[in-house]
C-alpha cells in the first residue's frame, strides 16, 4: 500500500516552515482507495515568493484547520503504507517536524519518485516534477498546489511501476513488510485478487518471486494455484507468503510482460523457458516471378512472414489465406486443396500462367499487410487498466519496442512523447510470435500505421 503525498509550505528557515496545504492519495498499486486534501492554517507568516508561486495567502487560511486538528487523519490514512513523494526527503521531513511539535514520533517508509525516475527514466532532460510529467505527456493542472502535484506524482508513479520490469520497487516493499511468517488471512490473499487481466507474482518471505504468470482472470488463476495438487504445487503453496499483481487491461500486454519478466526474474517454480521450436511461413519467388509461400522450421537468419507453434497450425493458416486471397494452392504446395480459380477444370491462376505475376503478387502483398509484422512501424492500441485509459504497443520496422499507457491522444500522436511513456522491451522472434499469434486470433482496439 502506498500514500502519494504532496505538501505546500510557508517557506522560511530550515525546520521552521509550516504546512499550508496537504494532499494524500492512498494507492493500493492499482487504484486510489482513500484521499485527504486540505488547506492548513500554519499559524505563521507565508513568505511572499511562496504566495506568488502557489497563490495561497494568509486570508485563504484564516478558517482552515490547524495541523493538530488534522494530525489524526494523516496518521490513519498513512498507516501501514509507504509514503511516495517527488523529493520525498523534503515532504517527510516537514511532516515529521510538524508531528514532533505535537510530541508525536511519526515514522513511515518512503519512496522518492525523483530517485526512481533517475533509475527508470535515465534519459530524461529534467527531473523536476513539472518538466518531467510534461515530457511524458502526463496531464497536469494546479501546478504548485498540493492536490495538482499529488495527482501528477501519482500518475508518474504508476508509469514507474509499469517500467519497473525487474520489480525492484515491489520486491523492496514486500521485503520490508513481510518479516517472519504471514498469518492465514494473509496467505489467503487470493480473496483480494481482482477478476481482471494482468500479471501476478507469488513471493516468498524475502520478497523474491517464486512464480509469475498471466491470466485474463487473476483471482481464478491464483485460486487454482492454492487448490492444485502435486508435490511441486504443494511446495509452491508452502513457500508463498504474499501475492502481488499488476493489471494490464490488455491480454496482449499481459503476454508480453510475462515473457519479458520471466527472462529477467527466472522464477524458481516457472517451467523451463527454453524457446520452442517454431514453424515459420516463408515467402519466396518461383522461377516465373510469382511469390509463393513455404512452411519450414524457423531460421533466425531467414526473413519470414509469421510463425506458428507447430507445422499443423502453419498448414491450416496457409490453407486459410489461400482461400481468403484466391491464391494458387499448387503454387503453395497444397496439392490436396481445391483451386478456387478453376473453371471447367482449367486453372485460371498462377499455376498455369493465366495471371500475370504483377496481378497475382498484389494479392500476396495483401496477406502481408493483414497478417505480418514484417517491416511495419505501427502502434497497436488496446484496452487500458481503467476507463479512459488505453495501452499502446510500439513496433518499429517489424521489431517490438515496448508498451505504455496513455489517456490523451496527443501522447501517441507525438512520437517523442510516445517513446518516453513506452517501457522499453527486447523485441525478438518470441515477441513477434506472441504478437502475430494474438492478432491472428483476437481483436484489438485499433492499429495505427506510423508510416502514413
mmCIF file of C-alpha atoms in Angstrom, residues 167-368:
data_model
loop_
_atom_site.group_PDB
_atom_site.id
_atom_site.type_symbol
_atom_site.label_atom_id
_atom_site.label_comp_id
_atom_site.label_asym_id
_atom_site.label_seq_id
_atom_site.Cartn_x
_atom_site.Cartn_y
_atom_site.Cartn_z
ATOM 1 C CA UNK A 167 10.129 -5.487 -9.903
ATOM 2 C CA UNK A 168 12.706 -3.790 -7.664
ATOM 3 C CA UNK A 169 10.060 -1.456 -6.197
ATOM 4 C CA UNK A 170 7.638 -4.250 -5.280
ATOM 5 C CA UNK A 171 10.356 -6.595 -4.027
ATOM 6 C CA UNK A 172 11.861 -3.954 -1.745
ATOM 7 C CA UNK A 173 8.452 -3.051 -0.288
ATOM 8 C CA UNK A 174 7.462 -6.700 0.160
ATOM 9 C CA UNK A 175 10.810 -7.490 1.768
ATOM 10 C CA UNK A 176 10.316 -4.664 4.268
ATOM 11 C CA UNK A 177 6.717 -5.600 5.067
ATOM 12 C CA UNK A 178 6.934 -9.384 5.393
ATOM 13 C CA UNK A 179 9.421 -10.151 8.171
ATOM 14 C CA UNK A 180 8.555 -13.525 9.697
ATOM 15 C CA UNK A 181 5.678 -15.825 8.837
ATOM 16 C CA UNK A 182 2.443 -14.399 7.483
ATOM 17 C CA UNK A 183 -0.929 -15.183 9.017
ATOM 18 C CA UNK A 184 -3.516 -17.480 7.440
ATOM 19 C CA UNK A 185 -5.513 -14.394 6.486
ATOM 20 C CA UNK A 186 -2.525 -13.079 4.557
ATOM 21 C CA UNK A 187 -1.869 -16.450 2.974
ATOM 22 C CA UNK A 188 -5.487 -16.414 1.840
ATOM 23 C CA UNK A 189 -4.776 -13.257 -0.134
ATOM 24 C CA UNK A 190 -6.369 -14.902 -3.145
ATOM 25 C CA UNK A 191 -9.647 -13.402 -1.953
ATOM 26 C CA UNK A 192 -8.224 -9.932 -2.570
ATOM 27 C CA UNK A 193 -7.201 -10.659 -6.142
ATOM 28 C CA UNK A 194 -9.150 -8.943 -8.957
ATOM 29 C CA UNK A 195 -11.080 -10.838 -11.619
ATOM 30 C CA UNK A 196 -9.189 -8.810 -14.237
ATOM 31 C CA UNK A 197 -6.488 -9.320 -16.860
ATOM 32 C CA UNK A 198 -2.885 -8.932 -15.779
ATOM 33 C CA UNK A 199 0.285 -10.492 -14.402
ATOM 34 C CA UNK A 200 0.597 -11.878 -10.868
ATOM 35 C CA UNK A 201 3.667 -12.589 -8.709
ATOM 36 C CA UNK A 202 3.953 -15.189 -5.933
ATOM 37 C CA UNK A 203 6.601 -14.124 -3.375
ATOM 38 C CA UNK A 204 8.483 -15.920 -0.607
ATOM 39 C CA UNK A 205 9.082 -14.344 2.819
ATOM 40 C CA UNK A 206 12.101 -12.421 1.470
ATOM 41 C CA UNK A 207 10.018 -10.862 -1.285
ATOM 42 C CA UNK A 208 11.718 -12.868 -4.048
ATOM 43 C CA UNK A 209 9.464 -14.030 -6.876
ATOM 44 C CA UNK A 210 8.768 -17.778 -6.808
ATOM 45 C CA UNK A 211 6.342 -17.848 -9.724
ATOM 46 C CA UNK A 212 4.847 -15.329 -12.136
ATOM 47 C CA UNK A 213 2.117 -15.783 -14.655
ATOM 48 C CA UNK A 214 -0.544 -14.012 -16.678
ATOM 49 C CA UNK A 215 -4.298 -14.509 -16.736
ATOM 50 C CA UNK A 216 -7.478 -12.898 -18.009
ATOM 51 C CA UNK A 217 -8.885 -13.610 -14.516
ATOM 52 C CA UNK A 218 -6.171 -13.240 -11.877
ATOM 53 C CA UNK A 219 -8.451 -14.237 -8.996
ATOM 54 C CA UNK A 220 -9.469 -17.504 -10.648
ATOM 55 C CA UNK A 221 -5.910 -18.378 -11.668
ATOM 56 C CA UNK A 222 -4.396 -17.704 -8.231
ATOM 57 C CA UNK A 223 -7.150 -19.767 -6.630
ATOM 58 C CA UNK A 224 -6.129 -22.652 -8.907
ATOM 59 C CA UNK A 225 -2.563 -22.417 -7.567
ATOM 60 C CA UNK A 226 -3.796 -22.801 -3.993
ATOM 61 C CA UNK A 227 -6.073 -25.747 -4.781
ATOM 62 C CA UNK A 228 -3.760 -27.617 -7.159
ATOM 63 C CA UNK A 229 -2.364 -30.986 -6.050
ATOM 64 C CA UNK A 230 1.079 -32.455 -6.667
ATOM 65 C CA UNK A 231 4.413 -32.177 -4.868
ATOM 66 C CA UNK A 232 5.617 -29.114 -6.769
ATOM 67 C CA UNK A 233 2.295 -27.292 -6.373
ATOM 68 C CA UNK A 234 2.196 -28.010 -2.628
ATOM 69 C CA UNK A 235 5.766 -26.780 -2.202
ATOM 70 C CA UNK A 236 4.906 -23.541 -4.017
ATOM 71 C CA UNK A 237 1.845 -23.112 -1.776
ATOM 72 C CA UNK A 238 4.001 -23.629 1.310
ATOM 73 C CA UNK A 239 6.696 -21.138 0.275
ATOM 74 C CA UNK A 240 4.299 -18.432 -0.974
ATOM 75 C CA UNK A 241 3.881 -15.746 1.682
ATOM 76 C CA UNK A 242 2.264 -12.995 -0.374
ATOM 77 C CA UNK A 243 0.993 -12.338 -3.882
ATOM 78 C CA UNK A 244 1.144 -9.074 -5.800
ATOM 79 C CA UNK A 245 -0.330 -8.324 -9.196
ATOM 80 C CA UNK A 246 -0.392 -5.765 -11.992
ATOM 81 C CA UNK A 247 -3.498 -5.259 -14.063
ATOM 82 C CA UNK A 248 -2.711 -4.693 -17.733
ATOM 83 C CA UNK A 249 -6.178 -4.300 -19.258
ATOM 84 C CA UNK A 250 -4.916 -5.817 -22.492
ATOM 85 C CA UNK A 251 -4.263 -9.558 -22.673
ATOM 86 C CA UNK A 252 -1.596 -8.919 -25.307
ATOM 87 C CA UNK A 253 0.273 -6.609 -22.905
ATOM 88 C CA UNK A 254 -0.001 -9.305 -20.215
ATOM 89 C CA UNK A 255 1.554 -11.878 -22.572
ATOM 90 C CA UNK A 256 4.429 -9.524 -23.442
ATOM 91 C CA UNK A 257 5.024 -8.579 -19.789
ATOM 92 C CA UNK A 258 5.026 -12.226 -18.761
ATOM 93 C CA UNK A 259 7.571 -13.093 -21.453
ATOM 94 C CA UNK A 260 9.892 -10.179 -20.560
ATOM 95 C CA UNK A 261 9.733 -10.660 -16.800
ATOM 96 C CA UNK A 262 10.221 -14.426 -16.934
ATOM 97 C CA UNK A 263 13.533 -13.818 -18.693
ATOM 98 C CA UNK A 264 14.597 -11.135 -16.203
ATOM 99 C CA UNK A 265 13.469 -12.791 -12.975
ATOM 100 C CA UNK A 266 13.812 -16.519 -13.763
ATOM 101 C CA UNK A 267 11.367 -17.558 -11.003
ATOM 102 C CA UNK A 268 12.097 -20.823 -9.216
ATOM 103 C CA UNK A 269 8.769 -22.517 -9.950
ATOM 104 C CA UNK A 270 8.116 -21.426 -13.522
ATOM 105 C CA UNK A 271 8.639 -24.124 -16.173
ATOM 106 C CA UNK A 272 11.870 -24.054 -18.137
ATOM 107 C CA UNK A 273 11.607 -21.109 -20.545
ATOM 108 C CA UNK A 274 13.628 -22.638 -23.374
ATOM 109 C CA UNK A 275 12.441 -21.338 -26.718
ATOM 110 C CA UNK A 276 10.007 -23.544 -28.590
ATOM 111 C CA UNK A 277 10.973 -24.849 -31.996
ATOM 112 C CA UNK A 278 8.728 -22.586 -34.053
ATOM 113 C CA UNK A 279 7.477 -23.232 -37.564
ATOM 114 C CA UNK A 280 7.627 -20.307 -39.978
ATOM 115 C CA UNK A 281 5.870 -19.212 -43.151
ATOM 116 C CA UNK A 282 8.349 -18.005 -45.764
ATOM 117 C CA UNK A 283 7.659 -16.079 -48.980
ATOM 118 C CA UNK A 284 9.915 -16.808 -51.956
ATOM 119 C CA UNK A 285 9.600 -16.164 -55.726
ATOM 120 C CA UNK A 286 9.270 -19.114 -58.095
ATOM 121 C CA UNK A 287 11.136 -19.240 -61.403
ATOM 122 C CA UNK A 288 8.315 -17.349 -63.161
ATOM 123 C CA UNK A 289 8.269 -14.438 -60.691
ATOM 124 C CA UNK A 290 5.199 -15.495 -58.703
ATOM 125 C CA UNK A 291 5.538 -15.117 -54.936
ATOM 126 C CA UNK A 292 4.765 -18.394 -53.192
ATOM 127 C CA UNK A 293 4.577 -19.476 -49.555
ATOM 128 C CA UNK A 294 6.503 -22.309 -47.945
ATOM 129 C CA UNK A 295 6.433 -23.766 -44.421
ATOM 130 C CA UNK A 296 9.605 -24.724 -42.572
ATOM 131 C CA UNK A 297 11.420 -24.580 -39.220
ATOM 132 C CA UNK A 298 12.069 -21.044 -38.015
ATOM 133 C CA UNK A 299 15.543 -19.862 -39.029
ATOM 134 C CA UNK A 300 16.832 -16.719 -37.293
ATOM 135 C CA UNK A 301 18.886 -15.748 -40.340
ATOM 136 C CA UNK A 302 15.992 -16.071 -42.768
ATOM 137 C CA UNK A 303 13.213 -13.482 -43.107
ATOM 138 C CA UNK A 304 9.769 -14.967 -42.506
ATOM 139 C CA UNK A 305 6.194 -13.754 -42.850
ATOM 140 C CA UNK A 306 4.966 -15.101 -39.499
ATOM 141 C CA UNK A 307 5.488 -18.012 -37.096
ATOM 142 C CA UNK A 308 3.469 -20.838 -35.512
ATOM 143 C CA UNK A 309 3.775 -23.287 -32.643
ATOM 144 C CA UNK A 310 3.620 -26.275 -34.957
ATOM 145 C CA UNK A 311 3.536 -27.434 -38.570
ATOM 146 C CA UNK A 312 -0.187 -28.260 -38.457
ATOM 147 C CA UNK A 313 -1.088 -24.709 -37.351
ATOM 148 C CA UNK A 314 1.096 -23.320 -40.139
ATOM 149 C CA UNK A 315 -0.552 -25.530 -42.764
ATOM 150 C CA UNK A 316 -4.060 -24.630 -41.603
ATOM 151 C CA UNK A 317 -3.168 -20.945 -41.851
ATOM 152 C CA UNK A 318 -1.755 -21.433 -45.361
ATOM 153 C CA UNK A 319 -4.995 -23.125 -46.399
ATOM 154 C CA UNK A 320 -6.956 -20.217 -44.886
ATOM 155 C CA UNK A 321 -5.087 -17.449 -46.733
ATOM 156 C CA UNK A 322 -5.098 -19.432 -49.998
ATOM 157 C CA UNK A 323 -8.900 -19.386 -49.953
ATOM 158 C CA UNK A 324 -9.246 -15.865 -48.479
ATOM 159 C CA UNK A 325 -6.993 -14.205 -51.077
ATOM 160 C CA UNK A 326 -7.687 -16.591 -54.001
ATOM 161 C CA UNK A 327 -4.109 -17.825 -54.169
ATOM 162 C CA UNK A 328 -2.943 -20.829 -56.139
ATOM 163 C CA UNK A 329 -2.880 -23.995 -53.956
ATOM 164 C CA UNK A 330 -0.474 -25.807 -56.271
ATOM 165 C CA UNK A 331 1.982 -22.919 -56.211
ATOM 166 C CA UNK A 332 1.892 -23.006 -52.377
ATOM 167 C CA UNK A 333 2.402 -26.782 -52.239
ATOM 168 C CA UNK A 334 -1.195 -27.580 -51.260
ATOM 169 C CA UNK A 335 -1.876 -30.288 -53.818
ATOM 170 C CA UNK A 336 -4.872 -31.627 -51.883
ATOM 171 C CA UNK A 337 -6.600 -28.209 -51.736
ATOM 172 C CA UNK A 338 -9.321 -27.188 -54.171
ATOM 173 C CA UNK A 339 -8.232 -24.426 -56.526
ATOM 174 C CA UNK A 340 -10.628 -21.504 -56.215
ATOM 175 C CA UNK A 341 -9.584 -20.234 -59.647
ATOM 176 C CA UNK A 342 -10.594 -23.328 -61.621
ATOM 177 C CA UNK A 343 -13.214 -23.122 -64.344
ATOM 178 C CA UNK A 344 -14.119 -26.195 -66.414
ATOM 179 C CA UNK A 345 -11.186 -27.981 -64.784
ATOM 180 C CA UNK A 346 -8.801 -25.379 -66.173
ATOM 181 C CA UNK A 347 -6.771 -23.319 -63.693
ATOM 182 C CA UNK A 348 -7.073 -19.631 -64.414
ATOM 183 C CA UNK A 349 -4.388 -18.687 -61.874
ATOM 184 C CA UNK A 350 -0.652 -18.542 -61.470
ATOM 185 C CA UNK A 351 -0.040 -22.295 -61.659
ATOM 186 C CA UNK A 352 -0.926 -22.235 -65.397
ATOM 187 C CA UNK A 353 0.410 -18.800 -66.143
ATOM 188 C CA UNK A 354 -3.072 -17.401 -66.812
ATOM 189 C CA UNK A 355 -2.494 -14.433 -64.485
ATOM 190 C CA UNK A 356 0.492 -12.083 -64.612
ATOM 191 C CA UNK A 357 2.918 -12.157 -61.670
ATOM 192 C CA UNK A 358 2.161 -8.461 -61.026
ATOM 193 C CA UNK A 359 -1.571 -9.035 -60.504
ATOM 194 C CA UNK A 360 -1.096 -12.228 -58.517
ATOM 195 C CA UNK A 361 1.607 -10.776 -56.266
ATOM 196 C CA UNK A 362 -0.640 -7.865 -55.338
ATOM 197 C CA UNK A 363 -2.896 -10.343 -53.546
ATOM 198 C CA UNK A 364 0.110 -11.949 -51.910
ATOM 199 C CA UNK A 365 1.085 -8.499 -50.639
ATOM 200 C CA UNK A 366 -2.369 -8.150 -49.069
ATOM 201 C CA UNK A 367 -1.584 -11.236 -46.978
ATOM 202 C CA UNK A 368 1.493 -9.467 -45.564
#
